Short mmCIF file of C-alpha atoms in Angstrom, two decimals:
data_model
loop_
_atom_site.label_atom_id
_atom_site.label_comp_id
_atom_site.label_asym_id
_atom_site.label_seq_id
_atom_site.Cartn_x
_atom_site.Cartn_y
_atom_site.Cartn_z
CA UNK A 1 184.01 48.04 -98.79
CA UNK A 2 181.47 49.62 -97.05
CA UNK A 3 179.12 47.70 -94.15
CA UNK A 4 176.04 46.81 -94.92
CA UNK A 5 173.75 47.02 -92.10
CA UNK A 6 171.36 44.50 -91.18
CA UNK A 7 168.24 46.48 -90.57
CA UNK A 8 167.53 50.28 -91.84
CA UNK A 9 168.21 52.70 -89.15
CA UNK A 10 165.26 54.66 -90.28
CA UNK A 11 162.82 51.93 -90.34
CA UNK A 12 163.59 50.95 -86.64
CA UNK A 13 163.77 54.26 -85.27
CA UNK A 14 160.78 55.60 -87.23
CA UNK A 15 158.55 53.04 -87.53
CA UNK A 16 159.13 50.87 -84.32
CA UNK A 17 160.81 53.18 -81.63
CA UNK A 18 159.10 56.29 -82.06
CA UNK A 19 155.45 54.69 -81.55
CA UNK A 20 156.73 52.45 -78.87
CA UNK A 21 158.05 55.74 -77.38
CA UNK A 22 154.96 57.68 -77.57
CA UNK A 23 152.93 54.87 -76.45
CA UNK A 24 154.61 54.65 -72.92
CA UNK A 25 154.83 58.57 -72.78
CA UNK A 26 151.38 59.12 -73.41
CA UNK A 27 150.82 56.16 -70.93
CA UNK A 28 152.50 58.33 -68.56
CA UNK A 29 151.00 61.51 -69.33
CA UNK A 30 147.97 59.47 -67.65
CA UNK A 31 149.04 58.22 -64.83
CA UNK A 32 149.94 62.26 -64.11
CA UNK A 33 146.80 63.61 -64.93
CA UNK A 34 144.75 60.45 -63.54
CA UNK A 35 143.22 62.60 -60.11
CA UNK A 36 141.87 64.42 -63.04
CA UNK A 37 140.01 62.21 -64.61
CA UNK A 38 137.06 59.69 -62.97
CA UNK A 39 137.54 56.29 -61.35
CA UNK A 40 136.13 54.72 -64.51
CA UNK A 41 136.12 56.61 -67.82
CA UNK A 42 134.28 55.48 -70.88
CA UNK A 43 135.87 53.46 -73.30
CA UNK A 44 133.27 52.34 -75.83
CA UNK A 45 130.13 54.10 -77.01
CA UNK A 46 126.92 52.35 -78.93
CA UNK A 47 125.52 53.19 -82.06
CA UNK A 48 123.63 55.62 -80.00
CA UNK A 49 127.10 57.68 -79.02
CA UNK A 50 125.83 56.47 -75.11
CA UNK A 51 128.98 55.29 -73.09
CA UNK A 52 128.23 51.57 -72.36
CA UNK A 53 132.04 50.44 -71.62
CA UNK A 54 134.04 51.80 -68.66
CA UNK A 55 137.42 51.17 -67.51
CA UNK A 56 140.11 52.72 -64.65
CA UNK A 57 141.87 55.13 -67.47
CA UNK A 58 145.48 53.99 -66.65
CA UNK A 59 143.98 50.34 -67.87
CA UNK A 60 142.50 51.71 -70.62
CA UNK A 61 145.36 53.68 -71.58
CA UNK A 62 147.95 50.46 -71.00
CA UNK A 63 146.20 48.41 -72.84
CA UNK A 64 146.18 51.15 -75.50
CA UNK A 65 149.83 51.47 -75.59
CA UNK A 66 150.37 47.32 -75.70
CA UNK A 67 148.65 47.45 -78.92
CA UNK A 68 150.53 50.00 -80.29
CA UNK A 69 153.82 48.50 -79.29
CA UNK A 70 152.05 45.58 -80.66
CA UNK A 71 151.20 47.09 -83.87
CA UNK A 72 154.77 48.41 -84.55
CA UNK A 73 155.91 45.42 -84.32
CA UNK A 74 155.00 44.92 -88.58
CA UNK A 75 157.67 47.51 -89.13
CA UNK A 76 160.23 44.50 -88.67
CA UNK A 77 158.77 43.40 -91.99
CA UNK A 78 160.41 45.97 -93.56
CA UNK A 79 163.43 46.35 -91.64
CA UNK A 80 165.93 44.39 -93.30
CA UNK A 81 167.98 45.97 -95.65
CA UNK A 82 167.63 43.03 -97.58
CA UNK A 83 164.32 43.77 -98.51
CA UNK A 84 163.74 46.14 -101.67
CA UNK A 85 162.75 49.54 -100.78
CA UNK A 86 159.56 49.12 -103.31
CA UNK A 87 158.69 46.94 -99.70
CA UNK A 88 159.47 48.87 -97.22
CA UNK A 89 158.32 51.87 -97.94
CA UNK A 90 154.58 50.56 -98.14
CA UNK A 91 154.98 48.99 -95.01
CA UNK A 92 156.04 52.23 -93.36
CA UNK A 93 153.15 54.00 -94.62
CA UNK A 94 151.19 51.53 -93.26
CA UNK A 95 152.66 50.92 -90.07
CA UNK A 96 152.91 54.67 -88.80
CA UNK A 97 149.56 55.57 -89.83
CA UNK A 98 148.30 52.67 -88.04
CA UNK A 99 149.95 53.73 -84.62
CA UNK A 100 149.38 57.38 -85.11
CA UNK A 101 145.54 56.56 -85.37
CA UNK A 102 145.62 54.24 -82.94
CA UNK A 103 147.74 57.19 -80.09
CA UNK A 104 145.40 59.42 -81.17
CA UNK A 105 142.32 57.33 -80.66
CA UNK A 106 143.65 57.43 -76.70
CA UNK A 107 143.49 61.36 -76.57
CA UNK A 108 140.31 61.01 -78.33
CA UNK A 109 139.07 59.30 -75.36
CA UNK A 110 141.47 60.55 -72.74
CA UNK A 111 141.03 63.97 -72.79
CA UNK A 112 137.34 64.91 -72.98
CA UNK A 113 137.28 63.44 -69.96
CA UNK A 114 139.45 65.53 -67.99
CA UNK A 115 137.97 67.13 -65.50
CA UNK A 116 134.67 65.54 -65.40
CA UNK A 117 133.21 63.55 -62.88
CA UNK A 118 130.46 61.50 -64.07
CA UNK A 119 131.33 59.37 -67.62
CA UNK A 120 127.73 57.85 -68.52
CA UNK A 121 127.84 61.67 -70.40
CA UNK A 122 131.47 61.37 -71.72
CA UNK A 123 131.74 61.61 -75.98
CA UNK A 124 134.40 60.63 -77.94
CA UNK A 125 136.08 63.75 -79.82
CA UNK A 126 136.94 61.94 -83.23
CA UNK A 127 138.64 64.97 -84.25
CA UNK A 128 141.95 63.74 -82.25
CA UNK A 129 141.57 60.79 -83.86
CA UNK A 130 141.58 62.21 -87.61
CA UNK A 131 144.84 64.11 -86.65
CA UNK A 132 146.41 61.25 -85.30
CA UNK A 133 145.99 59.71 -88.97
CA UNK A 134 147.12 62.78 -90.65
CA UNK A 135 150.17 63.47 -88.59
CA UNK A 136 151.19 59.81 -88.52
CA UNK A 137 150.78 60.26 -92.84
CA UNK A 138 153.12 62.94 -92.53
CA UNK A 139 155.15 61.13 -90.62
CA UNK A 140 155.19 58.42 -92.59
CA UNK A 141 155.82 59.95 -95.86
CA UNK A 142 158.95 62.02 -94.45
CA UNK A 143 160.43 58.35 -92.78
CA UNK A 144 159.40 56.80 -96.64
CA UNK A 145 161.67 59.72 -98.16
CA UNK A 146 164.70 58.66 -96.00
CA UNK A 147 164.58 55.46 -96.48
CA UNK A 148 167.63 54.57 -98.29
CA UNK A 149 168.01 51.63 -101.20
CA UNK A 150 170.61 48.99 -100.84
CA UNK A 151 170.27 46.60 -103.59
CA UNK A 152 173.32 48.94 -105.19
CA UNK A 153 175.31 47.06 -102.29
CA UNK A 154 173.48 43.91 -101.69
CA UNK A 155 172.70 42.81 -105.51
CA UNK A 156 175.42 41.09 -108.10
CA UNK A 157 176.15 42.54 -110.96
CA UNK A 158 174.82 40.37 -113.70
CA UNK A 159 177.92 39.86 -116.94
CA UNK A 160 176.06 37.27 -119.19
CA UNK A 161 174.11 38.52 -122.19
CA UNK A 162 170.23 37.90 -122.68
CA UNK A 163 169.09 35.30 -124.73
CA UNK A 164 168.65 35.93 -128.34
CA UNK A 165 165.33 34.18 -128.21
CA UNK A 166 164.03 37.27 -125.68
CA UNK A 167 162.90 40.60 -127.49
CA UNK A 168 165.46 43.21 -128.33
CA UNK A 169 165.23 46.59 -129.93
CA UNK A 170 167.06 47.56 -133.54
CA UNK A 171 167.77 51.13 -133.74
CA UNK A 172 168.50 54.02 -131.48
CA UNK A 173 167.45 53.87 -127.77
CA UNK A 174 163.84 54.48 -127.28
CA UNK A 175 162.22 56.05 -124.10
CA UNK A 176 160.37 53.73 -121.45
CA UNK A 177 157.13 55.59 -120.10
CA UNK A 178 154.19 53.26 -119.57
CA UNK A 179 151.73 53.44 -116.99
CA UNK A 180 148.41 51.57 -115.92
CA UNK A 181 145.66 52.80 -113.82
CA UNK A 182 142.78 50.95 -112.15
CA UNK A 183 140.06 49.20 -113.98
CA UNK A 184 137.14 51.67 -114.44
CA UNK A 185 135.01 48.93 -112.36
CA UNK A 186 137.83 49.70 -109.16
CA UNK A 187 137.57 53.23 -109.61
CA UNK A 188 133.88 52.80 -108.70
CA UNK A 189 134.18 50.56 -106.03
CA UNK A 190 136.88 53.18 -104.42
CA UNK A 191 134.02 56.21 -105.10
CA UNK A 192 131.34 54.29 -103.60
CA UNK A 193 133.90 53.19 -100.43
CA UNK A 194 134.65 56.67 -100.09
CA UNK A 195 130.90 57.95 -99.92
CA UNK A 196 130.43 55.34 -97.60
CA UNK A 197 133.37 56.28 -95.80
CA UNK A 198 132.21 59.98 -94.90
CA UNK A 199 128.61 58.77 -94.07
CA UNK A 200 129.89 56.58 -92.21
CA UNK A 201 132.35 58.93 -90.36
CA UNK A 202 128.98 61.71 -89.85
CA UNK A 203 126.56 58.48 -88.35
CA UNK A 204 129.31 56.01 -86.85
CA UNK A 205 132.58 57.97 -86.58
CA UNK A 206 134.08 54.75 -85.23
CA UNK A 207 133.27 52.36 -88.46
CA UNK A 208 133.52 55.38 -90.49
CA UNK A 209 137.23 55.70 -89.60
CA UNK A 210 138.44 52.65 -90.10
CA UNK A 211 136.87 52.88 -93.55
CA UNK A 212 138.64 55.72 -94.42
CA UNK A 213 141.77 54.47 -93.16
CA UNK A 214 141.90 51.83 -95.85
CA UNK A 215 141.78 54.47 -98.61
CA UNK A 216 145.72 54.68 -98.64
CA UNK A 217 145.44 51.15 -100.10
CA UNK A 218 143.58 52.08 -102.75
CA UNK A 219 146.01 54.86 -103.27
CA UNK A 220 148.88 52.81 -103.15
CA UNK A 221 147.50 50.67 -106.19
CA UNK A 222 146.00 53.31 -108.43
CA UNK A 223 148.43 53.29 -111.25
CA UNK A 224 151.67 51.27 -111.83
CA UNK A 225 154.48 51.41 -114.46
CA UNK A 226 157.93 52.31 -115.46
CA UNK A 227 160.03 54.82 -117.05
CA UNK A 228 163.62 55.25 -118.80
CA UNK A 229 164.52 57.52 -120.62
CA UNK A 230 166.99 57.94 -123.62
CA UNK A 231 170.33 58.49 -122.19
CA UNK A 232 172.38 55.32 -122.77
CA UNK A 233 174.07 56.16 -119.96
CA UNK A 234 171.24 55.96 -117.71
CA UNK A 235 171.55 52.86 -114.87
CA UNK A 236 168.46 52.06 -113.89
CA UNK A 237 164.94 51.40 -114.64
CA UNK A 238 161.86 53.73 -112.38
CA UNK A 239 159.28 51.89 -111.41
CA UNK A 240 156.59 53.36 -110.08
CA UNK A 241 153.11 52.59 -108.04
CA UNK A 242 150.90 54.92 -106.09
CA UNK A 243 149.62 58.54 -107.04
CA UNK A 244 149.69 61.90 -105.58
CA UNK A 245 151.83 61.83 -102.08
CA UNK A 246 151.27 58.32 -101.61
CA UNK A 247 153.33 58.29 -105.12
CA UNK A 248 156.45 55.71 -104.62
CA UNK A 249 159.30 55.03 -106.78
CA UNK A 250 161.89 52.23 -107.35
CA UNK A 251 165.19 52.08 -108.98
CA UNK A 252 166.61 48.84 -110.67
CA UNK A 253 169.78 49.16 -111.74
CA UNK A 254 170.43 47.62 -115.62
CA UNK A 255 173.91 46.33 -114.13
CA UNK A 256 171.56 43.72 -111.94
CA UNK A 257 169.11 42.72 -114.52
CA UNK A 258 169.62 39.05 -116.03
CA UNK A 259 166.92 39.45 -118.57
CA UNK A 260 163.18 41.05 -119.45
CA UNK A 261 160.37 39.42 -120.80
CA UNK A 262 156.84 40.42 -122.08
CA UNK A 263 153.93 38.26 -119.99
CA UNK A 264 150.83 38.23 -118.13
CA UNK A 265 149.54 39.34 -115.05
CA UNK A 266 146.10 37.94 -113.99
CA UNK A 267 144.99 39.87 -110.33
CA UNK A 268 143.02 36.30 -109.65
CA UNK A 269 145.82 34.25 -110.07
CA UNK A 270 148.54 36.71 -108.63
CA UNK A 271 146.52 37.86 -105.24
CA UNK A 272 145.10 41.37 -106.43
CA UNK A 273 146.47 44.63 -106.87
CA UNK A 274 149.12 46.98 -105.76
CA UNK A 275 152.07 45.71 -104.61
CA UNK A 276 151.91 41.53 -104.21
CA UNK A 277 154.69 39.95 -102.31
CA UNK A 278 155.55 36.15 -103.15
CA UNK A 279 158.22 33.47 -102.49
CA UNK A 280 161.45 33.77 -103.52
CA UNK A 281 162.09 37.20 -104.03
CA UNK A 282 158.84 37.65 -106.87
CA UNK A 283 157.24 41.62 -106.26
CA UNK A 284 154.35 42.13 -108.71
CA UNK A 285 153.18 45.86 -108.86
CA UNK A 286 150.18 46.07 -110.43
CA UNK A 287 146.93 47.92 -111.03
CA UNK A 288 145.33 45.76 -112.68
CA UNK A 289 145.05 42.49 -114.95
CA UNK A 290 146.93 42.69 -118.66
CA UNK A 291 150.49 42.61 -119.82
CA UNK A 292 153.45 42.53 -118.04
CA UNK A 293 157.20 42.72 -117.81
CA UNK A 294 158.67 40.40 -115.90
CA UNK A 295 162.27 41.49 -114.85
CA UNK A 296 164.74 38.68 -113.38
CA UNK A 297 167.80 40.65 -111.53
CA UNK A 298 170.17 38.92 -109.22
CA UNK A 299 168.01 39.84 -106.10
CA UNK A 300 164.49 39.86 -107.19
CA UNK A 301 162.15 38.73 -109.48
CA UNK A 302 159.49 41.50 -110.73
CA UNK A 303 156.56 41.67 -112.33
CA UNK A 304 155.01 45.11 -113.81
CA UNK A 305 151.82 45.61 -115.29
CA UNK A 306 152.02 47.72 -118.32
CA UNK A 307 149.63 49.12 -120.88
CA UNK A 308 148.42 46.56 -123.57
CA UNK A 309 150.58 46.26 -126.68
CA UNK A 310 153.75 47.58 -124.95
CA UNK A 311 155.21 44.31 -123.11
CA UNK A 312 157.20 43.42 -125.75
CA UNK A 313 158.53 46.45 -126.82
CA UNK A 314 159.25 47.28 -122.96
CA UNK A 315 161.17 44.24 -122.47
CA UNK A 316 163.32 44.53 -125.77
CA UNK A 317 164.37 48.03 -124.97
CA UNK A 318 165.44 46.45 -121.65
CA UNK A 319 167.45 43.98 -123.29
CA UNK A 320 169.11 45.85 -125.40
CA UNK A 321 170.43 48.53 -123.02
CA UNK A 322 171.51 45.58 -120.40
CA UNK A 323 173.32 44.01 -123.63
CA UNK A 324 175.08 47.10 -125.00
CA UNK A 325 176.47 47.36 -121.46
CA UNK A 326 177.95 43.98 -121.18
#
């Protein structure tokens, strides 16, 4: 039987090693270029964009790479192989973009300084900065990729029958594809955060970042569902949240499912949208309030927002394929 590890491999080097590693090597990059650079650079600007925090750069830049060590940390959220991959893969978005903004933001700082001798005239070049987030994306995405899933090895394989009191499907298989975007009234919240964002970024780069940092969340929300298609011989159930590269995708295998049932998903009551992490294994993936599946396996507990009038048509197709298997 093969060994389950404890913790992904990928997760720990990509998400925790490699930005403790750059960290310290951009630490020492500074401490070899520090006759370069003045006794005190600047290290925070006013609305103004006039330097009015200064700081020996080998401090600044060690503090700088605690934080990031600090930050990467959160990857051991999503370490454990335990943990289904619908998890981890957010939190490796998350985590890498984070620290690759964060690296960056020292360059941003670091470097138009080099060279110079008085700081009170020292700007911050934000462009580093908006690389940093873009490469640590990329990064991100291409770690998310490799990520592998283990439930195949971790989860039991479920032998009892659903209840006849759940819904079940007469006739031939029927397809699963249902999907759910974002309430119309989130959609304009995200335009208006994004026009804020970029005015932000043009008047108060610093603010303006940050903003535009939390767009992935938004992203990560934007639509939900779940697909299966008609092959009986087809294991698992695709569930989905995210759009465009942020796009992520789940597999739950029929053989671990105990049973599917149509319900409701309330964002007040639940903790929002996207993906919602609770006690005991429960993983609601939602974009907004309405119907629901809720799918009990041997591992986890889900809960996936579909499009109105479909719950219970979802759920019986569910049933039925788990049954015809056992």
């Amino acid at each position: 039987m093969q060994q389950i590890p404890r913790f992904d491999p990928w997760v720990v080097r990509g998400t925790i090693i490699a930005p403790c590693v750059l960290a310290i090597a951009q630490l020492l990059w500074v401490i070899a270029i520090s006759d370069r650079l003045p006794e005190q650079i600047a290290t925070h600007w006013s609305g103004s964009d006039t330097p009015n925090g200064f700081m020996p750069p080998i401090q600044s830049t060690l503090i700088m790479a605690v934080v990031v060590i600090a930050c990467a940390q959160i990857g051991w959220i999503g370490a454990k192989t335990s943990t289904p991959l619908v998890v981890r893969k957010p939190i490796a978005i998350i985590n890498l973009a984070l620290c690759g903004f964060l690296i960056a933001l020292e360059f941003a700082i670091i470097i138009p300084q080099i060279g110079t001798t008085n700081p009170t005239t020292a700007r911050i070049s934000w462009v580093y900065a908006i690389v940093g987030v873009v490469i640590g994306l990329a990064a991100a995405l291409l770690v998310a990729r490799r990520l592998r899933d283990y439930s195949s090895l971790t989860d039991a394989t479920v032998t009892e029958p659903t209840s006849p009191e759940l819904p079940h499907r007469e006739g031939d298989p029927t397809p699963i594809d249902v999907s759910v975007t974002i309430s119309n009234g989130v959609k304009v919240a995200f335009t208006v955060w994004c026009v804020a964002s970029i005015a932000l970024a043009v008047f108060l780069p610093s603010l303006g970042i940050v903003f535009l940092l939390c767009t992935p969340l938004f992203l990560i929300a934007y639509e939900t569902g779940m697909t299966l298609d008609t092959n009986p011989m087809t294991d698992s159930i695709t569930v989905f949240n995210g759009c465009g590269p942020l796009k992520m995708k789940h597999h739950i295998e029929l053989r671990t499912i105990k049973y599917a049932k149509p319900g409701k998903y309330n964002w007040a009551d639940g903790g929002g949208i996207g993906l919602r992490l609770g006690n005991d294994g429960r993983i609601t993936v939602a974009a907004r309030s309405g119907e629901a599946v809720k799918i009990e396996t041997s591992g986890a507990n889900y809960t996936i927002v579909v499009a109105d009038g479909t719950s219970s048509t979802v759920a019986g197709e569910i049933n039925s394929r788990i049954d015809a298997m056992r």
